[in-house]
Every structure is written in C-alpha cells, then in structure tokens.
C-alpha cells in the first residue's frame, strides 16, 4: 500500500464481479484496464478489491493479510475458487427463454443469440436459428417461420424489414382484447338447483346443487364466423396474404381448377383460387392466420 501510483494515473472504473460470472473473463478485463500498471504487482493487488462485489467481495476481504505475494498467485486462487460457480448455459435455458409481451422481435432475437453463444455444448448456427424460430411470438413470427432462414444475420435482417411493415397491420392489444371479451361467453358453469323434501324428518327440507355434465359447444354459425374479431385489421388481410406468399406459404389445392385464372373477378379469392368471396372475407384463411 506504500507503492505510489504512476504520475497522472487515474484508477479505472471496473466491471463488478459478484462471484457468479466468468472469473477468467473478469481477470482479462481487469488486466486490460490496468495496462499502465500491468507489471506492478503491488498496485494490481491493491486495486483488485475494487472490482469485486457481493459474495466475491466478502470472500476476498476475509482472506488473511499477506495471502498473496504476486498478482499471479491471486489469479490462480481466484479462478480455482469461482470457476465452478459460473452457471453453464444449456439448450434447456434457451428453450425456456421467452419473448416478453412488449419486447420487439429484433430485441428478443439479439437477447436469445447472446445467450446461445454461451451454450454448452456449442450449437451449430442453423440448429440455433431453428430453435429460436420455434420460440418467436407476435405478428411477424409466422412470416419468419415460413421463410428459409439458416443464419442469425439473415434472421435479423428479415425481422427488421418486416417489423415496421407488419406492425401497421395489427390491431392494438387493448381494443382487440375488449372486443374479444365482449363476444366471448361467460365461462361460468350453470348450476341446477333441485329441492328435495325429507319425508322421514317432518318439516325438514334440503337443497341440492347439481352441476350438469359439460355439453358439447355448438358450432358457430356462418354469421358468427363472419363477425369474429381477429387480432389484425380486415383491410390488412390482403397485405398479410402477400407477405406470406413472399415468405413461401403453400396454398391449398384448388377445388375448382377452371376458376384459377379468373384473378380479375372481384369475387376471386387468391387463397382458395376460386370465385365466391374476397380474401378480406376468407374465413378459412383468417382463422388459419389467427392460429
């Protein structure tokens, strides 16, 4: 502690190590910041405690005075103490890392990729991208899943280009939820009440509550299906359809092959490739899109 700092030396602001990170990485960062005093054991030892916090700080301050003569000795003990504490990232961690409700898909991809780089054993990039595509949610996840993407670079580029375009096609959550709840019947089960008179006990009467067995839901009428509230705007359906076609969506086999070429007819549906309704009113396509 009697060794003076070099003239003009300002102690760096160190990243704090609390005992749960990578000790070797912390030491490398510490040495890089202390490049001006890298050959001065006394100063390296003196400053090291300022880079610790939490359990690591407690461990260091409880060491007997004079435990280390050189900084290299400290490094060896430090690594041996904390190398096993570092949490290993596995595929399970990646599969449970969920996208936050308000998190943009690009931000989630970056956060997921950062964690994937720490995975043990390391993942092949195409395998990692495939795993991530299965975790994506939100308005553009379907578009990304239908695209042929095998690298993070292409995934980020595609997500960024679609994010702004698709966001204008989707309803805001609040009005959609309000409308959906308004049209959703109550989930409470009706209770039948039956009054029985006990003939053995004069004047006594008891009431039994009987819950009827669940009944199968009646299928929605055509009008109810037309009136269904979706998470996307009706006038956005043609644009969403085009985006999906561009992403590689496969169309069903046409049931009326003779009508496939009648694309100029105002009642032509490009999803079914037949006449009868527009894409905006195509219940089959919109139901599939909502799933």
PDB file of C-alpha atoms in Angstrom:
ATOM      1  CA  UNK A   1       0.000   0.000   0.000  1.00  0.00           C
ATOM      2  CA  UNK A   2       3.066   2.251   0.163  1.00  0.00           C
ATOM      3  CA  UNK A   3       3.781   1.931  -3.557  1.00  0.00           C
ATOM      4  CA  UNK A   4       2.701   5.184  -5.259  1.00  0.00           C
ATOM      5  CA  UNK A   5       0.591   5.302  -8.400  1.00  0.00           C
ATOM      6  CA  UNK A   6       2.325   6.480 -11.595  1.00  0.00           C
ATOM      7  CA  UNK A   7       2.080  10.187 -12.236  1.00  0.00           C
ATOM      8  CA  UNK A   8      -1.273  11.091 -13.769  1.00  0.00           C
ATOM      9  CA  UNK A   9      -2.712   7.617 -13.141  1.00  0.00           C
ATOM     10  CA  UNK A  10      -6.479   7.547 -12.585  1.00  0.00           C
ATOM     11  CA  UNK A  11      -7.915   4.293 -11.173  1.00  0.00           C
ATOM     12  CA  UNK A  12     -10.235   2.777 -13.814  1.00  0.00           C
ATOM     13  CA  UNK A  13     -13.931   2.077 -13.301  1.00  0.00           C
ATOM     14  CA  UNK A  14     -14.051  -1.715 -13.176  1.00  0.00           C
ATOM     15  CA  UNK A  15     -16.890  -4.062 -14.080  1.00  0.00           C
ATOM     16  CA  UNK A  16     -18.046  -5.676 -10.855  1.00  0.00           C
ATOM     17  CA  UNK A  17     -17.628  -9.406 -10.293  1.00  0.00           C
ATOM     18  CA  UNK A  18     -20.086 -10.833  -7.742  1.00  0.00           C
ATOM     19  CA  UNK A  19     -18.919 -14.438  -7.857  1.00  0.00           C
ATOM     20  CA  UNK A  20     -21.367 -15.811 -10.424  1.00  0.00           C
ATOM     21  CA  UNK A  21     -19.757 -14.774 -13.712  1.00  0.00           C
ATOM     22  CA  UNK A  22     -16.711 -16.000 -15.593  1.00  0.00           C
ATOM     23  CA  UNK A  23     -13.612 -15.435 -13.392  1.00  0.00           C
ATOM     24  CA  UNK A  24     -11.156 -15.744 -16.293  1.00  0.00           C
ATOM     25  CA  UNK A  25     -13.073 -13.176 -18.289  1.00  0.00           C
ATOM     26  CA  UNK A  26     -13.123 -10.819 -15.308  1.00  0.00           C
ATOM     27  CA  UNK A  27      -9.361 -11.121 -14.860  1.00  0.00           C
ATOM     28  CA  UNK A  28      -8.765 -10.442 -18.562  1.00  0.00           C
ATOM     29  CA  UNK A  29     -10.904  -7.295 -18.399  1.00  0.00           C
ATOM     30  CA  UNK A  30      -9.200  -6.215 -15.190  1.00  0.00           C
ATOM     31  CA  UNK A  31      -5.715  -6.565 -16.679  1.00  0.00           C
ATOM     32  CA  UNK A  32      -6.776  -4.737 -19.848  1.00  0.00           C
ATOM     33  CA  UNK A  33      -7.972  -1.744 -17.829  1.00  0.00           C
ATOM     34  CA  UNK A  34      -4.795  -1.794 -15.726  1.00  0.00           C
ATOM     35  CA  UNK A  35      -2.455  -1.768 -18.713  1.00  0.00           C
ATOM     36  CA  UNK A  36      -0.456   1.179 -17.296  1.00  0.00           C
ATOM     37  CA  UNK A  37       0.408  -0.783 -14.150  1.00  0.00           C
ATOM     38  CA  UNK A  38       0.357  -4.316 -15.597  1.00  0.00           C
ATOM     39  CA  UNK A  39       3.873  -5.054 -14.270  1.00  0.00           C
ATOM     40  CA  UNK A  40       3.272  -3.633 -10.816  1.00  0.00           C
ATOM     41  CA  UNK A  41       2.127  -6.460  -8.507  1.00  0.00           C
ATOM     42  CA  UNK A  42       1.526  -4.181  -5.543  1.00  0.00           C
ATOM     43  CA  UNK A  43      -0.855  -1.879  -7.431  1.00  0.00           C
ATOM     44  CA  UNK A  44      -2.635  -4.752  -9.168  1.00  0.00           C
ATOM     45  CA  UNK A  45      -3.252  -6.381  -5.782  1.00  0.00           C
ATOM     46  CA  UNK A  46      -4.349  -3.101  -4.201  1.00  0.00           C
ATOM     47  CA  UNK A  47      -6.911  -2.234  -6.875  1.00  0.00           C
ATOM     48  CA  UNK A  48      -8.361  -5.700  -7.369  1.00  0.00           C
ATOM     49  CA  UNK A  49     -10.755  -5.496  -4.428  1.00  0.00           C
ATOM     50  CA  UNK A  50     -12.465  -2.500  -6.055  1.00  0.00           C
ATOM     51  CA  UNK A  51     -13.559  -4.772  -8.926  1.00  0.00           C
ATOM     52  CA  UNK A  52     -15.447  -7.133  -6.618  1.00  0.00           C
ATOM     53  CA  UNK A  53     -18.922  -7.072  -5.142  1.00  0.00           C
ATOM     54  CA  UNK A  54     -21.316  -9.348  -3.309  1.00  0.00           C
ATOM     55  CA  UNK A  55     -20.046 -12.792  -2.365  1.00  0.00           C
ATOM     56  CA  UNK A  56     -16.724 -12.316  -4.197  1.00  0.00           C
ATOM     57  CA  UNK A  57     -16.009  -9.138  -2.216  1.00  0.00           C
ATOM     58  CA  UNK A  58     -16.866 -10.924   1.028  1.00  0.00           C
ATOM     59  CA  UNK A  59     -14.567 -13.824   0.128  1.00  0.00           C
ATOM     60  CA  UNK A  60     -11.654 -11.508  -0.669  1.00  0.00           C
ATOM     61  CA  UNK A  61     -11.972  -9.367   2.454  1.00  0.00           C
ATOM     62  CA  UNK A  62     -11.958 -12.484   4.647  1.00  0.00           C
ATOM     63  CA  UNK A  63      -8.587 -13.655   3.315  1.00  0.00           C
ATOM     64  CA  UNK A  64      -5.672 -13.327   5.782  1.00  0.00           C
ATOM     65  CA  UNK A  65      -3.315 -10.412   5.206  1.00  0.00           C
ATOM     66  CA  UNK A  66      -0.328 -11.328   3.065  1.00  0.00           C
ATOM     67  CA  UNK A  67      -2.097 -14.249   1.368  1.00  0.00           C
ATOM     68  CA  UNK A  68      -0.514 -13.354  -1.965  1.00  0.00           C
ATOM     69  CA  UNK A  69       2.943 -12.082  -2.878  1.00  0.00           C
ATOM     70  CA  UNK A  70       2.188 -11.668  -6.571  1.00  0.00           C
ATOM     71  CA  UNK A  71      -0.916 -10.946  -8.575  1.00  0.00           C
ATOM     72  CA  UNK A  72      -0.415 -14.216 -10.457  1.00  0.00           C
ATOM     73  CA  UNK A  73      -0.866 -16.106  -7.177  1.00  0.00           C
ATOM     74  CA  UNK A  74      -4.118 -14.236  -6.603  1.00  0.00           C
ATOM     75  CA  UNK A  75      -5.298 -15.072 -10.133  1.00  0.00           C
ATOM     76  CA  UNK A  76      -4.736 -18.796  -9.603  1.00  0.00           C
ATOM     77  CA  UNK A  77      -6.632 -18.879  -6.295  1.00  0.00           C
ATOM     78  CA  UNK A  78      -9.384 -16.620  -7.670  1.00  0.00           C
ATOM     79  CA  UNK A  79     -10.022 -18.839 -10.708  1.00  0.00           C
ATOM     80  CA  UNK A  80      -9.921 -22.019  -8.631  1.00  0.00           C
ATOM     81  CA  UNK A  81     -12.479 -20.547  -6.208  1.00  0.00           C
ATOM     82  CA  UNK A  82     -15.002 -19.228  -8.724  1.00  0.00           C
ATOM     83  CA  UNK A  83     -14.625 -21.250 -11.918  1.00  0.00           C
ATOM     84  CA  UNK A  84     -17.128 -23.861 -10.721  1.00  0.00           C
ATOM     85  CA  UNK A  85     -19.654 -21.262  -9.598  1.00  0.00           C
ATOM     86  CA  UNK A  86     -20.277 -19.983 -13.110  1.00  0.00           C
ATOM     87  CA  UNK A  87     -23.683 -21.098 -14.402  1.00  0.00           C
ATOM     88  CA  UNK A  88     -23.481 -23.160 -17.564  1.00  0.00           C
ATOM     89  CA  UNK A  89     -25.996 -22.363 -20.284  1.00  0.00           C
ATOM     90  CA  UNK A  90     -27.758 -25.375 -21.809  1.00  0.00           C
ATOM     91  CA  UNK A  91     -30.371 -25.921 -24.509  1.00  0.00           C
ATOM     92  CA  UNK A  92     -32.954 -26.057 -21.715  1.00  0.00           C
ATOM     93  CA  UNK A  93     -32.124 -22.440 -20.812  1.00  0.00           C
ATOM     94  CA  UNK A  94     -32.594 -21.408 -24.435  1.00  0.00           C
ATOM     95  CA  UNK A  95     -35.907 -23.242 -24.727  1.00  0.00           C
ATOM     96  CA  UNK A  96     -37.260 -21.531 -21.608  1.00  0.00           C
ATOM     97  CA  UNK A  97     -36.120 -18.014 -22.557  1.00  0.00           C
ATOM     98  CA  UNK A  98     -39.418 -16.435 -23.569  1.00  0.00           C
ATOM     99  CA  UNK A  99     -40.128 -13.304 -25.535  1.00  0.00           C
ATOM    100  CA  UNK A 100     -41.521 -10.586 -23.257  1.00  0.00           C
ATOM    101  CA  UNK A 101     -45.048  -9.318 -24.055  1.00  0.00           C
ATOM    102  CA  UNK A 102     -43.847  -5.869 -25.168  1.00  0.00           C
ATOM    103  CA  UNK A 103     -40.428  -6.946 -26.489  1.00  0.00           C
ATOM    104  CA  UNK A 104     -39.725  -6.253 -30.153  1.00  0.00           C
ATOM    105  CA  UNK A 105     -38.839  -9.384 -32.078  1.00  0.00           C
ATOM    106  CA  UNK A 106     -35.424  -7.981 -33.104  1.00  0.00           C
ATOM    107  CA  UNK A 107     -34.556  -7.286 -29.447  1.00  0.00           C
ATOM    108  CA  UNK A 108     -35.610 -10.809 -28.476  1.00  0.00           C
ATOM    109  CA  UNK A 109     -33.513 -12.341 -31.258  1.00  0.00           C
ATOM    110  CA  UNK A 110     -30.445 -10.413 -30.073  1.00  0.00           C
ATOM    111  CA  UNK A 111     -31.055 -11.405 -26.439  1.00  0.00           C
ATOM    112  CA  UNK A 112     -31.570 -15.061 -27.382  1.00  0.00           C
ATOM    113  CA  UNK A 113     -28.474 -15.141 -29.608  1.00  0.00           C
ATOM    114  CA  UNK A 114     -26.302 -13.643 -26.843  1.00  0.00           C
ATOM    115  CA  UNK A 115     -27.372 -16.438 -24.508  1.00  0.00           C
ATOM    116  CA  UNK A 116     -26.952 -19.075 -27.237  1.00  0.00           C
ATOM    117  CA  UNK A 117     -23.298 -18.086 -27.686  1.00  0.00           C
ATOM    118  CA  UNK A 118     -22.694 -19.271 -24.107  1.00  0.00           C
ATOM    119  CA  UNK A 119     -24.428 -22.624 -24.611  1.00  0.00           C
ATOM    120  CA  UNK A 120     -22.530 -25.811 -23.786  1.00  0.00           C
ATOM    121  CA  UNK A 121     -22.061 -27.801 -25.927  1.00  0.00           C
ATOM    122  CA  UNK A 122     -21.950 -25.134 -28.664  1.00  0.00           C
ATOM    123  CA  UNK A 123     -24.811 -25.168 -31.185  1.00  0.00           C
ATOM    124  CA  UNK A 124     -24.494 -25.163 -34.950  1.00  0.00           C
ATOM    125  CA  UNK A 125     -25.862 -21.833 -36.217  1.00  0.00           C
ATOM    126  CA  UNK A 126     -28.609 -23.365 -38.370  1.00  0.00           C
ATOM    127  CA  UNK A 127     -29.740 -25.503 -35.418  1.00  0.00           C
ATOM    128  CA  UNK A 128     -29.772 -22.470 -33.110  1.00  0.00           C
ATOM    129  CA  UNK A 129     -31.782 -20.426 -35.631  1.00  0.00           C
ATOM    130  CA  UNK A 130     -34.294 -23.262 -35.989  1.00  0.00           C
ATOM    131  CA  UNK A 131     -34.721 -23.442 -32.200  1.00  0.00           C
ATOM    132  CA  UNK A 132     -35.202 -19.687 -31.977  1.00  0.00           C
ATOM    133  CA  UNK A 133     -37.817 -19.617 -34.752  1.00  0.00           C
ATOM    134  CA  UNK A 134     -39.873 -22.035 -32.690  1.00  0.00           C
ATOM    135  CA  UNK A 135     -39.809 -19.629 -29.733  1.00  0.00           C
ATOM    136  CA  UNK A 136     -40.898 -16.490 -31.594  1.00  0.00           C
ATOM    137  CA  UNK A 137     -44.310 -14.957 -30.972  1.00  0.00           C
ATOM    138  CA  UNK A 138     -46.061 -11.895 -32.310  1.00  0.00           C
ATOM    139  CA  UNK A 139     -47.356 -10.618 -35.606  1.00  0.00           C
ATOM    140  CA  UNK A 140     -44.335 -11.403 -37.779  1.00  0.00           C
ATOM    141  CA  UNK A 141     -43.323 -14.740 -36.268  1.00  0.00           C
ATOM    142  CA  UNK A 142     -45.359 -16.665 -38.842  1.00  0.00           C
ATOM    143  CA  UNK A 143     -43.738 -14.760 -41.701  1.00  0.00           C
ATOM    144  CA  UNK A 144     -40.291 -15.587 -40.363  1.00  0.00           C
ATOM    145  CA  UNK A 145     -41.127 -19.255 -39.788  1.00  0.00           C
ATOM    146  CA  UNK A 146     -42.254 -19.642 -43.396  1.00  0.00           C
ATOM    147  CA  UNK A 147     -39.030 -18.143 -44.746  1.00  0.00           C
ATOM    148  CA  UNK A 148     -35.904 -20.154 -45.491  1.00  0.00           C
ATOM    149  CA  UNK A 149     -33.585 -18.765 -42.825  1.00  0.00           C
ATOM    150  CA  UNK A 150     -30.465 -20.538 -41.571  1.00  0.00           C
ATOM    151  CA  UNK A 151     -28.272 -17.728 -40.175  1.00  0.00           C
ATOM    152  CA  UNK A 152     -28.731 -15.093 -37.471  1.00  0.00           C
ATOM    153  CA  UNK A 153     -27.647 -12.406 -39.933  1.00  0.00           C
ATOM    154  CA  UNK A 154     -30.484 -13.220 -42.329  1.00  0.00           C
ATOM    155  CA  UNK A 155     -32.961 -13.664 -39.464  1.00  0.00           C
ATOM    156  CA  UNK A 156     -32.174 -10.229 -38.029  1.00  0.00           C
ATOM    157  CA  UNK A 157     -32.291  -8.609 -41.460  1.00  0.00           C
ATOM    158  CA  UNK A 158     -35.633 -10.221 -42.302  1.00  0.00           C
ATOM    159  CA  UNK A 159     -37.123  -9.428 -38.887  1.00  0.00           C
ATOM    160  CA  UNK A 160     -36.048  -5.788 -39.071  1.00  0.00           C
ATOM    161  CA  UNK A 161     -37.580  -5.328 -42.531  1.00  0.00           C
ATOM    162  CA  UNK A 162     -40.860  -6.970 -41.535  1.00  0.00           C
ATOM    163  CA  UNK A 163     -41.196  -5.426 -38.078  1.00  0.00           C
ATOM    164  CA  UNK A 164     -42.159  -1.927 -39.177  1.00  0.00           C
ATOM    165  CA  UNK A 165     -44.287  -3.151 -42.073  1.00  0.00           C
ATOM    166  CA  UNK A 166     -46.286  -5.709 -40.112  1.00  0.00           C
ATOM    167  CA  UNK A 167     -46.859  -3.533 -37.032  1.00  0.00           C
ATOM    168  CA  UNK A 168     -49.221  -1.280 -39.009  1.00  0.00           C
ATOM    169  CA  UNK A 169     -51.341  -4.287 -39.958  1.00  0.00           C
ATOM    170  CA  UNK A 170     -52.100  -5.468 -36.437  1.00  0.00           C
ATOM    171  CA  UNK A 171     -54.713  -4.202 -34.038  1.00  0.00           C
ATOM    172  CA  UNK A 172     -53.553  -2.690 -30.774  1.00  0.00           C
ATOM    173  CA  UNK A 173     -53.922  -5.169 -27.920  1.00  0.00           C
ATOM    174  CA  UNK A 174     -56.364  -3.155 -25.794  1.00  0.00           C
ATOM    175  CA  UNK A 175     -59.282  -2.689 -28.233  1.00  0.00           C
ATOM    176  CA  UNK A 176     -58.816  -6.219 -29.544  1.00  0.00           C
ATOM    177  CA  UNK A 177     -58.974  -7.708 -26.062  1.00  0.00           C
ATOM    178  CA  UNK A 178     -62.034  -5.613 -25.139  1.00  0.00           C
ATOM    179  CA  UNK A 179     -63.886  -6.704 -28.249  1.00  0.00           C
ATOM    180  CA  UNK A 180     -62.889 -10.330 -27.811  1.00  0.00           C
ATOM    181  CA  UNK A 181     -64.028 -10.444 -24.191  1.00  0.00           C
ATOM    182  CA  UNK A 182     -67.313  -8.788 -25.114  1.00  0.00           C
ATOM    183  CA  UNK A 183     -68.053 -11.518 -27.654  1.00  0.00           C
ATOM    184  CA  UNK A 184     -66.743 -14.379 -25.524  1.00  0.00           C
ATOM    185  CA  UNK A 185     -69.492 -16.109 -23.487  1.00  0.00           C
ATOM    186  CA  UNK A 186     -69.042 -16.430 -19.745  1.00  0.00           C
ATOM    187  CA  UNK A 187     -67.057 -19.460 -18.666  1.00  0.00           C
ATOM    188  CA  UNK A 188     -69.082 -19.934 -15.515  1.00  0.00           C
ATOM    189  CA  UNK A 189     -70.964 -23.217 -15.489  1.00  0.00           C
ATOM    190  CA  UNK A 190     -74.729 -23.014 -14.812  1.00  0.00           C
ATOM    191  CA  UNK A 191     -75.914 -24.699 -11.657  1.00  0.00           C
ATOM    192  CA  UNK A 192     -79.231 -26.519 -11.449  1.00  0.00           C
ATOM    193  CA  UNK A 193     -80.988 -26.357  -8.077  1.00  0.00           C
ATOM    194  CA  UNK A 194     -83.229 -29.255  -7.045  1.00  0.00           C
ATOM    195  CA  UNK A 195     -85.416 -29.093  -3.938  1.00  0.00           C
ATOM    196  CA  UNK A 196     -85.972 -32.372  -2.106  1.00  0.00           C
ATOM    197  CA  UNK A 197     -88.260 -32.950   0.875  1.00  0.00           C
ATOM    198  CA  UNK A 198     -87.096 -35.406   3.505  1.00  0.00           C
ATOM    199  CA  UNK A 199     -90.224 -37.402   4.324  1.00  0.00           C
ATOM    200  CA  UNK A 200     -88.624 -39.076   7.334  1.00  0.00           C
ATOM    201  CA  UNK A 201     -87.923 -35.834   9.167  1.00  0.00           C
ATOM    202  CA  UNK A 202     -91.041 -33.756   9.451  1.00  0.00           C
ATOM    203  CA  UNK A 203     -90.757 -30.232   8.183  1.00  0.00           C
ATOM    204  CA  UNK A 204     -87.178 -30.571   7.081  1.00  0.00           C
ATOM    205  CA  UNK A 205     -86.173 -29.570   3.587  1.00  0.00           C
ATOM    206  CA  UNK A 206     -82.764 -29.583   1.936  1.00  0.00           C
ATOM    207  CA  UNK A 207     -81.486 -28.148  -1.318  1.00  0.00           C
ATOM    208  CA  UNK A 208     -79.034 -29.969  -3.551  1.00  0.00           C
ATOM    209  CA  UNK A 209     -76.914 -28.242  -6.156  1.00  0.00           C
ATOM    210  CA  UNK A 210     -76.279 -30.353  -9.212  1.00  0.00           C
ATOM    211  CA  UNK A 211     -73.764 -29.313 -11.842  1.00  0.00           C
ATOM    212  CA  UNK A 212     -74.877 -30.613 -15.238  1.00  0.00           C
ATOM    213  CA  UNK A 213     -72.413 -32.605 -17.289  1.00  0.00           C
ATOM    214  CA  UNK A 214     -70.496 -30.461 -19.754  1.00  0.00           C
ATOM    215  CA  UNK A 215     -72.209 -30.178 -23.106  1.00  0.00           C
ATOM    216  CA  UNK A 216     -70.505 -30.000 -26.447  1.00  0.00           C
ATOM    217  CA  UNK A 217     -70.247 -26.491 -27.828  1.00  0.00           C
ATOM    218  CA  UNK A 218     -72.495 -25.811 -30.762  1.00  0.00           C
ATOM    219  CA  UNK A 219     -70.524 -24.953 -33.894  1.00  0.00           C
ATOM    220  CA  UNK A 220     -70.500 -21.279 -34.782  1.00  0.00           C
ATOM    221  CA  UNK A 221     -72.994 -20.126 -37.346  1.00  0.00           C
ATOM    222  CA  UNK A 222     -71.761 -18.671 -40.624  1.00  0.00           C
ATOM    223  CA  UNK A 223     -72.714 -15.179 -39.470  1.00  0.00           C
ATOM    224  CA  UNK A 224     -70.871 -15.650 -36.160  1.00  0.00           C
ATOM    225  CA  UNK A 225     -67.766 -16.710 -38.057  1.00  0.00           C
ATOM    226  CA  UNK A 226     -68.065 -13.619 -40.253  1.00  0.00           C
ATOM    227  CA  UNK A 227     -68.394 -11.392 -37.172  1.00  0.00           C
ATOM    228  CA  UNK A 228     -65.377 -12.895 -35.413  1.00  0.00           C
ATOM    229  CA  UNK A 229     -62.879 -10.365 -34.020  1.00  0.00           C
ATOM    230  CA  UNK A 230     -59.316 -11.007 -35.179  1.00  0.00           C
ATOM    231  CA  UNK A 231     -56.030  -9.601 -33.938  1.00  0.00           C
ATOM    232  CA  UNK A 232     -55.405  -7.960 -37.306  1.00  0.00           C
ATOM    233  CA  UNK A 233     -57.325  -5.364 -39.293  1.00  0.00           C
ATOM    234  CA  UNK A 234     -59.656  -6.552 -42.017  1.00  0.00           C
ATOM    235  CA  UNK A 235     -58.158  -4.245 -44.618  1.00  0.00           C
ATOM    236  CA  UNK A 236     -54.708  -5.634 -43.733  1.00  0.00           C
ATOM    237  CA  UNK A 237     -55.606  -9.176 -44.822  1.00  0.00           C
ATOM    238  CA  UNK A 238     -54.520  -8.728 -48.491  1.00  0.00           C
ATOM    239  CA  UNK A 239     -51.149  -7.333 -47.392  1.00  0.00           C
ATOM    240  CA  UNK A 240     -50.638 -10.138 -44.881  1.00  0.00           C
ATOM    241  CA  UNK A 241     -51.517 -12.639 -47.588  1.00  0.00           C
ATOM    242  CA  UNK A 242     -48.910 -11.147 -49.937  1.00  0.00           C
ATOM    243  CA  UNK A 243     -46.270 -11.178 -47.200  1.00  0.00           C
ATOM    244  CA  UNK A 244     -46.984 -14.841 -46.509  1.00  0.00           C
ATOM    245  CA  UNK A 245     -46.824 -15.740 -50.200  1.00  0.00           C
ATOM    246  CA  UNK A 246     -43.493 -13.933 -50.428  1.00  0.00           C
ATOM    247  CA  UNK A 247     -42.300 -15.875 -47.379  1.00  0.00           C
ATOM    248  CA  UNK A 248     -43.132 -19.178 -49.086  1.00  0.00           C
ATOM    249  CA  UNK A 249     -46.610 -20.110 -47.834  1.00  0.00           C
ATOM    250  CA  UNK A 250     -48.101 -23.138 -49.609  1.00  0.00           C
ATOM    251  CA  UNK A 251     -51.672 -22.729 -50.875  1.00  0.00           C
ATOM    252  CA  UNK A 252     -54.294 -25.497 -50.725  1.00  0.00           C
ATOM    253  CA  UNK A 253     -55.130 -27.402 -53.879  1.00  0.00           C
ATOM    254  CA  UNK A 254     -57.853 -25.538 -55.817  1.00  0.00           C
ATOM    255  CA  UNK A 255     -61.218 -27.300 -55.782  1.00  0.00           C
ATOM    256  CA  UNK A 256     -62.329 -25.515 -58.959  1.00  0.00           C
ATOM    257  CA  UNK A 257     -59.342 -25.581 -61.344  1.00  0.00           C
ATOM    258  CA  UNK A 258     -61.309 -23.781 -64.060  1.00  0.00           C
ATOM    259  CA  UNK A 259     -61.533 -20.646 -61.878  1.00  0.00           C
ATOM    260  CA  UNK A 260     -57.820 -20.411 -61.008  1.00  0.00           C
ATOM    261  CA  UNK A 261     -57.094 -17.952 -63.807  1.00  0.00           C
ATOM    262  CA  UNK A 262     -60.031 -15.618 -63.048  1.00  0.00           C
ATOM    263  CA  UNK A 263     -57.929 -13.329 -60.869  1.00  0.00           C
ATOM    264  CA  UNK A 264     -59.573 -10.159 -62.195  1.00  0.00           C
ATOM    265  CA  UNK A 265     -63.009 -11.148 -60.941  1.00  0.00           C
ATOM    266  CA  UNK A 266     -63.983  -9.028 -57.869  1.00  0.00           C
ATOM    267  CA  UNK A 267     -65.122 -12.175 -56.041  1.00  0.00           C
ATOM    268  CA  UNK A 268     -61.858 -14.064 -56.624  1.00  0.00           C
ATOM    269  CA  UNK A 269     -60.141 -15.460 -53.504  1.00  0.00           C
ATOM    270  CA  UNK A 270     -56.357 -15.813 -54.012  1.00  0.00           C
ATOM    271  CA  UNK A 271     -56.122 -18.273 -51.110  1.00  0.00           C
ATOM    272  CA  UNK A 272     -58.637 -20.794 -52.490  1.00  0.00           C
ATOM    273  CA  UNK A 273     -58.046 -19.640 -56.097  1.00  0.00           C
ATOM    274  CA  UNK A 274     -61.731 -19.710 -56.887  1.00  0.00           C
ATOM    275  CA  UNK A 275     -64.723 -17.361 -57.065  1.00  0.00           C
ATOM    276  CA  UNK A 276     -67.158 -16.700 -54.247  1.00  0.00           C
ATOM    277  CA  UNK A 277     -65.539 -14.290 -51.777  1.00  0.00           C
ATOM    278  CA  UNK A 278     -62.652 -11.863 -51.420  1.00  0.00           C
ATOM    279  CA  UNK A 279     -59.524 -12.507 -49.381  1.00  0.00           C
ATOM    280  CA  UNK A 280     -60.785  -9.989 -46.791  1.00  0.00           C
ATOM    281  CA  UNK A 281     -63.804 -12.243 -46.216  1.00  0.00           C
ATOM    282  CA  UNK A 282     -61.991 -15.562 -46.473  1.00  0.00           C
ATOM    283  CA  UNK A 283     -62.857 -17.143 -43.131  1.00  0.00           C
ATOM    284  CA  UNK A 284     -60.601 -20.155 -43.686  1.00  0.00           C
ATOM    285  CA  UNK A 285     -57.519 -18.032 -44.333  1.00  0.00           C
ATOM    286  CA  UNK A 286     -58.229 -15.614 -41.466  1.00  0.00           C
ATOM    287  CA  UNK A 287     -58.843 -18.451 -38.997  1.00  0.00           C
ATOM    288  CA  UNK A 288     -55.579 -20.090 -40.086  1.00  0.00           C
ATOM    289  CA  UNK A 289     -53.775 -16.769 -39.774  1.00  0.00           C
ATOM    290  CA  UNK A 290     -55.145 -16.222 -36.265  1.00  0.00           C
ATOM    291  CA  UNK A 291     -53.871 -19.614 -35.096  1.00  0.00           C
TER     292      UNK A 291
END
